[in-house]
């Protein structure tokens, strides 16, 4: 008889001594036996009728972790375990919910899902659960795979950059860009300046393709007509312009809910635009070349901080209007934008051609709102003032040129 047997017998006999014979006959013994063996402490159960019971249930080590040897399913992406689930069925359910999140919840109004593709190879592997850990619930695993980690990268400001252009180039929302760079003054960006960009990174890359259908405005055109009877008078609007409407269809590609490409597939005109017709006297351009009053002031500020003329032995080629950064800058007369971008010491610059060899320029801008080749109307806001380029403070440097020669702008501006 081994140690276990004798110990069981001892326990039962001691128990029986306290019972009378009637109770003894009916007795069903149940106890827990502590057994020492092989350097470990074990718990066991005994049960039975009469003086000798029998061991029931497996021997269990009290030092053994409950999940030792437990098998779980690992979701493996590009050779990396990204989540542990109790079984393969739940693991596959997690991936389906992640796909649903990026295909349905990330779709915008007017979008219809065309297709989706999991760009990474996904495997389900049975593995041992590491000691001291527990598998994820479906809810927690989905949350982990749909909420990105944040990767920080550095972007250097390039010629022609402004804060909105950088946001577009890096696919970073303006609010995120500003929040990632505390103290950043958008109007004072310098070439080579380092900006901190926070980019989301996901364990799984899901590409979705949508068809987007939305209504858009069709901008009206402006047509100029000559009327000799107007002579020197101001232009007269003969017909107000009105935007039209069109239905535009785009093919939109997203990676994990972020748009990476959008291509126009076609348009249907719902309502044609109405052309704006402006009548002008035939002496308009002659007046622009020499007479005052045909050009409007480019800013609401009439504070001249530096006039046209010689300064420190050099020609100051225009007039400086003192104004806060971000002040609206308007086209001084109707014309076509010939240049819009970075121009060295001028900073951000716009050149507008008014015909007849007459041009105006707008310099040190913080933001450019028009593009080269675009038609602009007198008084139309084309930019925001700033301090880009070589400047000692916020202002608009405004120039007028005829035949490539600088003129005093004050001879062209109305009172």
CSV table of C-alpha atoms in Angstrom, one decimal:
chain,number,residue,atom,x,y,z
A,1,UNK,CA,0.0,0.0,0.0
A,2,UNK,CA,1.4,3.4,-1.0
A,3,UNK,CA,1.6,6.6,0.9
A,4,UNK,CA,-1.5,7.9,-0.8
A,5,UNK,CA,-3.6,4.9,0.1
A,6,UNK,CA,-2.5,4.9,3.8
A,7,UNK,CA,-3.2,8.6,4.1
A,8,UNK,CA,-6.7,8.2,2.7
A,9,UNK,CA,-7.3,5.3,5.1
A,10,UNK,CA,-6.1,7.4,8.0
A,11,UNK,CA,-8.4,10.3,7.1
A,12,UNK,CA,-11.4,8.1,6.8
A,13,UNK,CA,-10.8,6.1,10.0
A,14,UNK,CA,-10.4,9.3,12.0
A,15,UNK,CA,-13.7,10.6,10.5
A,16,UNK,CA,-15.5,7.3,11.2
A,17,UNK,CA,-14.5,7.3,14.9
A,18,UNK,CA,-16.7,10.3,15.5
A,19,UNK,CA,-19.8,8.7,13.9
A,20,UNK,CA,-22.2,6.0,15.3
A,21,UNK,CA,-22.7,2.8,13.5
A,22,UNK,CA,-26.0,3.9,11.8
A,23,UNK,CA,-24.4,6.9,10.4
A,24,UNK,CA,-21.4,4.9,9.4
A,25,UNK,CA,-23.4,2.6,7.3
A,26,UNK,CA,-24.9,5.4,5.4
A,27,UNK,CA,-21.8,7.5,5.2
A,28,UNK,CA,-20.5,8.7,1.9
A,29,UNK,CA,-17.0,10.2,2.4
A,30,UNK,CA,-15.8,13.1,0.4
A,31,UNK,CA,-12.5,14.8,1.2
A,32,UNK,CA,-9.6,16.6,-0.3
A,33,UNK,CA,-6.2,14.9,0.1
A,34,UNK,CA,-3.0,16.8,0.1
A,35,UNK,CA,-0.3,14.7,-1.4
A,36,UNK,CA,3.4,15.5,-1.6
A,37,UNK,CA,5.2,14.0,-4.4
A,38,UNK,CA,8.0,14.8,-6.9
A,39,UNK,CA,8.8,18.1,-5.2
A,40,UNK,CA,5.3,19.5,-5.9
A,41,UNK,CA,2.1,20.0,-3.9
A,42,UNK,CA,-1.0,18.3,-5.3
A,43,UNK,CA,-4.7,18.4,-4.5
A,44,UNK,CA,-6.9,15.4,-5.0
A,45,UNK,CA,-10.4,14.4,-4.1
A,46,UNK,CA,-11.6,11.1,-2.5
A,47,UNK,CA,-15.1,9.8,-2.3
A,48,UNK,CA,-16.9,6.6,-1.5
A,49,UNK,CA,-19.1,4.5,0.8
A,50,UNK,CA,-17.6,2.7,3.7
A,51,UNK,CA,-14.2,3.0,5.3
A,52,UNK,CA,-12.3,3.1,2.1
A,53,UNK,CA,-13.0,5.6,-0.6
A,54,UNK,CA,-11.5,5.9,-4.1
A,55,UNK,CA,-9.5,8.8,-5.6
A,56,UNK,CA,-11.6,10.8,-8.0
A,57,UNK,CA,-10.6,13.5,-10.4
A,58,UNK,CA,-7.2,14.3,-11.8
A,59,UNK,CA,-4.1,15.3,-9.7
A,60,UNK,CA,-3.7,19.0,-10.0
A,61,UNK,CA,-0.5,21.0,-9.2
A,62,UNK,CA,-1.2,24.1,-7.2
A,63,UNK,CA,1.9,25.6,-8.7
A,64,UNK,CA,0.6,25.1,-12.2
A,65,UNK,CA,-0.8,28.2,-14.1
A,66,UNK,CA,-4.4,27.6,-15.3
A,67,UNK,CA,-3.6,28.5,-18.9
A,68,UNK,CA,-0.3,26.5,-19.3
A,69,UNK,CA,-0.5,24.6,-22.5
A,70,UNK,CA,-3.7,26.4,-23.6
A,71,UNK,CA,-4.0,26.6,-27.4
A,72,UNK,CA,-5.1,29.9,-29.0
A,73,UNK,CA,-5.3,31.3,-32.6
A,74,UNK,CA,-2.9,34.0,-33.6
A,75,UNK,CA,-3.8,36.4,-36.4
A,76,UNK,CA,-0.5,36.7,-38.3
A,77,UNK,CA,0.2,39.6,-40.7
A,78,UNK,CA,3.5,39.8,-42.6
A,79,UNK,CA,5.0,37.3,-40.2
A,80,UNK,CA,3.9,39.3,-37.1
A,81,UNK,CA,1.4,38.2,-34.6
A,82,UNK,CA,-1.1,41.1,-34.2
A,83,UNK,CA,-3.8,39.5,-32.0
A,84,UNK,CA,-4.4,36.3,-30.1
A,85,UNK,CA,-8.0,34.9,-30.0
A,86,UNK,CA,-9.5,31.9,-28.3
A,87,UNK,CA,-10.1,30.1,-31.6
A,88,UNK,CA,-9.9,30.4,-35.4
A,89,UNK,CA,-13.6,31.1,-35.8
A,90,UNK,CA,-13.3,34.2,-33.5
A,91,UNK,CA,-10.1,35.3,-35.3
A,92,UNK,CA,-11.8,35.2,-38.7
A,93,UNK,CA,-14.8,37.1,-37.2
A,94,UNK,CA,-12.4,39.8,-36.1
A,95,UNK,CA,-11.0,40.3,-39.6
A,96,UNK,CA,-14.5,40.5,-41.1
A,97,UNK,CA,-15.4,43.2,-38.6
A,98,UNK,CA,-12.2,45.1,-39.4
A,99,UNK,CA,-13.1,44.9,-43.1
A,100,UNK,CA,-16.7,46.1,-42.4
A,101,UNK,CA,-15.3,49.0,-40.4
A,102,UNK,CA,-13.1,50.3,-43.2
A,103,UNK,CA,-15.5,49.6,-46.0
A,104,UNK,CA,-18.8,50.8,-44.4
A,105,UNK,CA,-18.1,53.1,-41.5
A,106,UNK,CA,-15.3,55.0,-43.4
A,107,UNK,CA,-17.5,55.5,-46.5
A,108,UNK,CA,-18.6,59.1,-47.0
A,109,UNK,CA,-22.0,60.4,-48.1
A,110,UNK,CA,-22.7,59.6,-51.8
A,111,UNK,CA,-20.1,56.8,-51.9
A,112,UNK,CA,-21.0,53.2,-53.1
A,113,UNK,CA,-18.5,50.5,-52.4
A,114,UNK,CA,-17.2,49.0,-55.6
A,115,UNK,CA,-14.5,46.6,-54.2
A,116,UNK,CA,-12.1,46.0,-51.4
A,117,UNK,CA,-8.8,44.2,-51.0
A,118,UNK,CA,-6.7,43.2,-48.0
A,119,UNK,CA,-3.3,44.2,-49.2
A,120,UNK,CA,-1.4,42.0,-46.7
A,121,UNK,CA,-1.3,38.2,-46.4
A,122,UNK,CA,-3.2,37.1,-43.3
A,123,UNK,CA,-2.7,33.7,-41.7
A,124,UNK,CA,-4.3,32.0,-38.7
A,125,UNK,CA,-1.9,29.9,-36.6
A,126,UNK,CA,-2.5,27.8,-33.5
A,127,UNK,CA,0.0,28.7,-30.8
A,128,UNK,CA,0.5,28.2,-27.1
A,129,UNK,CA,-0.8,31.1,-25.0
A,130,UNK,CA,2.1,32.8,-23.3
A,131,UNK,CA,2.2,32.5,-19.6
A,132,UNK,CA,0.6,35.3,-17.7
A,133,UNK,CA,-1.6,36.4,-20.7
A,134,UNK,CA,-5.1,36.0,-21.8
A,135,UNK,CA,-6.5,36.0,-25.4
A,136,UNK,CA,-8.3,39.1,-26.6
A,137,UNK,CA,-12.0,39.4,-26.9
A,138,UNK,CA,-13.5,40.0,-30.4
A,139,UNK,CA,-14.3,43.6,-29.4
A,140,UNK,CA,-10.8,44.4,-28.1
A,141,UNK,CA,-9.1,42.8,-31.1
A,142,UNK,CA,-11.3,44.8,-33.5
A,143,UNK,CA,-10.5,48.0,-31.6
A,144,UNK,CA,-6.8,47.2,-31.7
A,145,UNK,CA,-6.7,46.6,-35.5
A,146,UNK,CA,-8.9,49.7,-36.4
A,147,UNK,CA,-7.1,52.2,-34.2
A,148,UNK,CA,-3.6,53.1,-35.6
A,149,UNK,CA,-0.4,53.6,-33.8
A,150,UNK,CA,1.2,57.1,-34.4
A,151,UNK,CA,4.4,57.3,-36.4
A,152,UNK,CA,6.3,60.6,-36.3
A,153,UNK,CA,8.1,61.8,-39.4
A,154,UNK,CA,9.8,65.1,-40.3
A,155,UNK,CA,8.9,67.3,-43.3
A,156,UNK,CA,11.1,70.1,-44.6
A,157,UNK,CA,9.4,73.2,-46.1
A,158,UNK,CA,9.9,73.5,-49.9
A,159,UNK,CA,9.9,76.5,-52.1
A,160,UNK,CA,6.3,77.5,-52.8
A,161,UNK,CA,4.9,75.8,-49.7
A,162,UNK,CA,2.2,77.2,-47.5
A,163,UNK,CA,0.5,75.5,-44.7
A,164,UNK,CA,-2.5,74.4,-46.9
A,165,UNK,CA,-0.2,73.0,-49.6
A,166,UNK,CA,1.8,71.0,-47.1
A,167,UNK,CA,-1.4,69.6,-45.6
A,168,UNK,CA,-2.5,68.5,-49.1
A,169,UNK,CA,1.0,67.1,-50.1
A,170,UNK,CA,1.3,65.0,-47.0
A,171,UNK,CA,-2.3,64.0,-46.8
A,172,UNK,CA,-2.4,65.5,-43.3
A,173,UNK,CA,-5.5,67.3,-42.0
A,174,UNK,CA,-4.7,71.0,-41.3
A,175,UNK,CA,-5.9,70.6,-37.6
A,176,UNK,CA,-3.5,67.7,-37.1
A,177,UNK,CA,-0.6,69.5,-38.7
A,178,UNK,CA,-1.0,72.6,-36.5
A,179,UNK,CA,-1.6,70.4,-33.3
A,180,UNK,CA,1.6,68.5,-34.1
A,181,UNK,CA,3.6,71.7,-34.3
A,182,UNK,CA,2.8,73.9,-31.2
A,183,UNK,CA,3.8,77.5,-31.7
A,184,UNK,CA,3.9,77.2,-35.5
A,185,UNK,CA,3.1,80.5,-37.3
A,186,UNK,CA,1.8,79.5,-40.7
A,187,UNK,CA,2.6,83.0,-42.2
A,188,UNK,CA,6.2,82.7,-41.2
A,189,UNK,CA,7.2,79.4,-42.8
A,190,UNK,CA,10.8,79.4,-44.1
A,191,UNK,CA,12.3,77.2,-46.7
A,192,UNK,CA,14.1,74.2,-45.0
A,193,UNK,CA,12.1,74.6,-41.8
A,194,UNK,CA,11.4,71.2,-40.2
A,195,UNK,CA,7.8,70.3,-39.4
A,196,UNK,CA,6.7,67.4,-37.3
A,197,UNK,CA,4.1,65.2,-39.0
A,198,UNK,CA,2.2,62.4,-37.1
A,199,UNK,CA,1.2,59.6,-39.5
A,200,UNK,CA,-1.1,56.8,-38.5
A,201,UNK,CA,0.2,53.2,-39.0
A,202,UNK,CA,-2.1,50.1,-39.1
A,203,UNK,CA,-1.3,46.4,-38.6
A,204,UNK,CA,-3.5,45.6,-41.6
A,205,UNK,CA,-3.7,47.6,-44.9
A,206,UNK,CA,-7.2,47.5,-46.4
A,207,UNK,CA,-7.7,49.2,-49.8
A,208,UNK,CA,-11.3,50.2,-50.7
A,209,UNK,CA,-12.6,51.5,-54.0
A,210,UNK,CA,-15.8,53.6,-54.1
A,211,UNK,CA,-17.9,55.4,-56.7
A,212,UNK,CA,-18.7,58.8,-55.5
A,213,UNK,CA,-21.6,60.7,-57.0
A,214,UNK,CA,-22.1,64.3,-55.9
A,215,UNK,CA,-23.6,67.6,-57.1
A,216,UNK,CA,-21.2,70.4,-57.8
A,217,UNK,CA,-21.3,74.0,-58.9
A,218,UNK,CA,-20.3,75.1,-62.4
A,219,UNK,CA,-18.6,78.5,-62.1
A,220,UNK,CA,-20.0,81.1,-64.4
A,221,UNK,CA,-17.7,82.9,-66.9
A,222,UNK,CA,-17.4,86.6,-67.4
A,223,UNK,CA,-17.7,88.1,-70.9
A,224,UNK,CA,-16.5,91.6,-71.6
A,225,UNK,CA,-18.1,93.7,-74.3
A,226,UNK,CA,-17.0,97.1,-75.6
A,227,UNK,CA,-19.4,100.0,-75.7
A,228,UNK,CA,-18.1,103.2,-77.0
A,229,UNK,CA,-20.9,105.2,-75.4
A,230,UNK,CA,-19.4,104.3,-71.9
A,231,UNK,CA,-16.2,106.2,-72.7
A,232,UNK,CA,-14.4,106.8,-69.4
A,233,UNK,CA,-17.1,105.6,-67.1
A,234,UNK,CA,-16.9,102.6,-64.9
A,235,UNK,CA,-17.8,99.1,-66.3
A,236,UNK,CA,-21.5,98.3,-66.4
A,237,UNK,CA,-22.8,94.8,-65.6
A,238,UNK,CA,-25.3,94.0,-68.3
A,239,UNK,CA,-26.1,90.5,-67.0
A,240,UNK,CA,-25.4,89.0,-63.6
A,241,UNK,CA,-23.7,85.7,-63.6
A,242,UNK,CA,-25.1,82.6,-62.0
A,243,UNK,CA,-23.4,79.3,-61.2
A,244,UNK,CA,-24.8,76.1,-62.8
A,245,UNK,CA,-25.1,72.6,-61.4
A,246,UNK,CA,-23.6,69.3,-62.5
A,247,UNK,CA,-23.5,65.7,-61.2
A,248,UNK,CA,-19.9,64.5,-61.0
A,249,UNK,CA,-18.8,60.9,-60.7
A,250,UNK,CA,-15.5,60.0,-59.1
A,251,UNK,CA,-13.6,56.8,-58.5
A,252,UNK,CA,-12.2,57.1,-55.0
A,253,UNK,CA,-9.4,54.9,-53.5
A,254,UNK,CA,-8.9,54.7,-49.7
A,255,UNK,CA,-6.3,53.0,-47.6
A,256,UNK,CA,-7.7,52.2,-44.1
A,257,UNK,CA,-10.3,55.0,-44.6
A,258,UNK,CA,-7.9,57.7,-45.8
A,259,UNK,CA,-8.4,58.9,-49.4
A,260,UNK,CA,-5.2,58.3,-51.5
A,261,UNK,CA,-6.6,59.0,-55.0
A,262,UNK,CA,-9.7,60.5,-56.6
A,263,UNK,CA,-10.3,60.5,-60.3
A,264,UNK,CA,-13.1,62.1,-62.2
A,265,UNK,CA,-15.0,59.6,-64.3
A,266,UNK,CA,-17.7,61.7,-65.8
A,267,UNK,CA,-20.1,64.7,-65.5
A,268,UNK,CA,-23.7,65.4,-66.3
A,269,UNK,CA,-24.8,69.0,-66.5
A,270,UNK,CA,-28.0,69.5,-64.5
A,271,UNK,CA,-28.3,73.2,-64.9
A,272,UNK,CA,-26.0,75.3,-67.2
A,273,UNK,CA,-24.3,78.5,-65.8
A,274,UNK,CA,-25.4,82.0,-66.8
A,275,UNK,CA,-22.5,84.1,-68.2
A,276,UNK,CA,-21.8,87.4,-66.5
A,277,UNK,CA,-21.7,90.2,-69.1
A,278,UNK,CA,-19.7,93.3,-68.4
A,279,UNK,CA,-19.7,96.3,-70.7
A,280,UNK,CA,-16.6,98.6,-70.8
A,281,UNK,CA,-15.8,101.8,-72.6
A,282,UNK,CA,-13.2,101.6,-75.4
A,283,UNK,CA,-10.8,103.9,-73.5
A,284,UNK,CA,-10.5,101.7,-70.4
A,285,UNK,CA,-7.0,100.4,-71.2
A,286,UNK,CA,-5.7,103.9,-72.3
A,287,UNK,CA,-6.8,105.2,-68.9
A,288,UNK,CA,-5.1,102.3,-67.2
A,289,UNK,CA,-1.8,103.2,-68.9
A,290,UNK,CA,-1.7,106.7,-67.7
A,291,UNK,CA,-4.8,108.0,-66.0
A,292,UNK,CA,-5.7,107.7,-62.3
A,293,UNK,CA,-8.8,106.1,-61.0
A,294,UNK,CA,-9.0,103.0,-63.3
A,295,UNK,CA,-7.5,100.6,-60.7
A,296,UNK,CA,-8.9,99.8,-57.3
A,297,UNK,CA,-6.8,99.6,-54.1
A,298,UNK,CA,-5.6,96.0,-53.5
A,299,UNK,CA,-6.3,96.1,-49.7
A,300,UNK,CA,-8.7,97.7,-47.4
A,301,UNK,CA,-5.7,99.3,-45.7
A,302,UNK,CA,-4.6,102.7,-47.2
A,303,UNK,CA,-1.7,102.9,-44.8
A,304,UNK,CA,1.4,103.4,-46.9
A,305,UNK,CA,4.5,102.4,-45.0
A,306,UNK,CA,6.9,102.9,-47.9
A,307,UNK,CA,6.1,104.8,-51.1
A,308,UNK,CA,7.3,104.3,-54.7
A,309,UNK,CA,10.7,105.9,-55.5
A,310,UNK,CA,14.4,105.9,-54.7
A,311,UNK,CA,15.4,104.6,-51.3
A,312,UNK,CA,18.9,104.2,-50.1
A,313,UNK,CA,20.2,104.6,-53.6
A,314,UNK,CA,17.8,101.9,-55.1
A,315,UNK,CA,14.5,102.1,-56.7
A,316,UNK,CA,11.6,100.9,-54.5
A,317,UNK,CA,9.6,99.4,-57.2
A,318,UNK,CA,6.1,99.7,-55.7
A,319,UNK,CA,4.1,100.8,-52.7
A,320,UNK,CA,4.0,99.0,-49.4
A,321,UNK,CA,0.6,98.9,-47.7
A,322,UNK,CA,0.9,98.1,-44.0
A,323,UNK,CA,-1.7,95.5,-43.0
A,324,UNK,CA,-1.9,92.5,-40.6
A,325,UNK,CA,-1.0,89.0,-41.8
A,326,UNK,CA,-4.0,87.4,-43.5
A,327,UNK,CA,-5.6,90.6,-44.8
A,328,UNK,CA,-7.6,90.0,-48.0
A,329,UNK,CA,-5.7,91.0,-51.2
A,330,UNK,CA,-7.9,91.8,-54.2
A,331,UNK,CA,-7.2,92.1,-57.9
A,332,UNK,CA,-6.7,95.8,-58.7
A,333,UNK,CA,-8.4,95.4,-62.1
A,334,UNK,CA,-9.8,92.6,-64.4
A,335,UNK,CA,-7.1,90.4,-65.9
A,336,UNK,CA,-5.5,87.0,-66.2
A,337,UNK,CA,-3.1,85.5,-63.7
A,338,UNK,CA,0.3,85.1,-65.4
A,339,UNK,CA,2.2,83.8,-62.3
A,340,UNK,CA,1.3,82.5,-58.9
A,341,UNK,CA,4.0,81.0,-56.7
A,342,UNK,CA,7.3,81.6,-54.9
A,343,UNK,CA,9.5,84.3,-56.3
A,344,UNK,CA,12.7,84.5,-54.2
A,345,UNK,CA,12.9,87.8,-52.2
A,346,UNK,CA,9.3,88.6,-53.2
A,347,UNK,CA,8.1,85.5,-51.3
A,348,UNK,CA,4.8,84.3,-52.5
A,349,UNK,CA,3.9,86.4,-55.5
A,350,UNK,CA,1.0,86.9,-58.0
A,351,UNK,CA,1.3,88.7,-61.4
A,352,UNK,CA,-1.9,89.7,-63.1
A,353,UNK,CA,-1.9,90.8,-66.8
A,354,UNK,CA,-4.5,93.4,-67.6
A,355,UNK,CA,-3.8,93.6,-71.3
A,356,UNK,CA,-2.2,96.4,-73.3
A,357,UNK,CA,1.2,95.7,-71.6
A,358,UNK,CA,-0.2,96.6,-68.1
A,359,UNK,CA,0.6,94.2,-65.2
A,360,UNK,CA,0.2,94.4,-61.4
A,361,UNK,CA,2.0,92.3,-58.9
A,362,UNK,CA,1.1,91.4,-55.3
A,363,UNK,CA,4.0,90.3,-53.1
A,364,UNK,CA,5.0,88.8,-49.6
A,365,UNK,CA,1.7,86.9,-49.5
A,366,UNK,CA,0.9,84.3,-46.9
A,367,UNK,CA,-1.6,82.4,-49.0
A,368,UNK,CA,-2.3,82.4,-52.8
A,369,UNK,CA,-5.9,81.7,-53.7
A,370,UNK,CA,-5.7,81.7,-57.5
A,371,UNK,CA,-3.7,79.8,-60.2
A,372,UNK,CA,-1.8,80.7,-63.3
A,373,UNK,CA,-4.1,81.2,-66.3
A,374,UNK,CA,-7.1,82.0,-64.2
A,375,UNK,CA,-9.3,85.0,-65.0
A,376,UNK,CA,-9.9,87.4,-62.2
A,377,UNK,CA,-12.2,90.4,-61.8
A,378,UNK,CA,-11.6,93.7,-60.2
A,379,UNK,CA,-12.1,93.5,-56.4
A,380,UNK,CA,-11.9,89.7,-56.4
A,381,UNK,CA,-9.9,88.3,-53.5
A,382,UNK,CA,-6.9,86.5,-54.9
A,383,UNK,CA,-4.6,86.2,-51.8
A,384,UNK,CA,-3.9,86.9,-48.2
A,385,UNK,CA,-1.1,89.3,-47.1
A,386,UNK,CA,1.9,88.0,-45.2
A,387,UNK,CA,5.6,88.3,-44.5
A,388,UNK,CA,7.1,85.7,-46.9
A,389,UNK,CA,10.4,86.5,-48.7
A,390,UNK,CA,12.6,89.4,-47.6
A,391,UNK,CA,10.5,91.7,-45.5
A,392,UNK,CA,10.8,93.4,-42.1
A,393,UNK,CA,7.2,93.1,-41.2
A,394,UNK,CA,3.7,92.3,-42.4
A,395,UNK,CA,2.6,94.3,-45.5
A,396,UNK,CA,1.6,94.1,-49.1
A,397,UNK,CA,4.2,95.2,-51.7
A,398,UNK,CA,2.1,96.3,-54.7
A,399,UNK,CA,3.6,97.1,-58.1
A,400,UNK,CA,2.3,98.4,-61.5
A,401,UNK,CA,4.3,97.8,-64.7
A,402,UNK,CA,3.7,99.0,-68.2
A,403,UNK,CA,5.8,97.5,-71.0
A,404,UNK,CA,8.0,95.9,-68.3
A,405,UNK,CA,8.8,99.2,-66.6
A,406,UNK,CA,7.8,100.0,-63.0
A,407,UNK,CA,5.3,102.8,-62.6
A,408,UNK,CA,4.2,104.7,-59.5
A,409,UNK,CA,1.0,102.8,-58.4
A,410,UNK,CA,-0.4,105.9,-56.9
A,411,UNK,CA,-0.9,107.3,-60.4
A,412,UNK,CA,-3.3,104.4,-61.2
A,413,UNK,CA,-5.3,104.0,-58.0
A,414,UNK,CA,-8.6,105.8,-57.4
A,415,UNK,CA,-8.9,108.1,-54.4
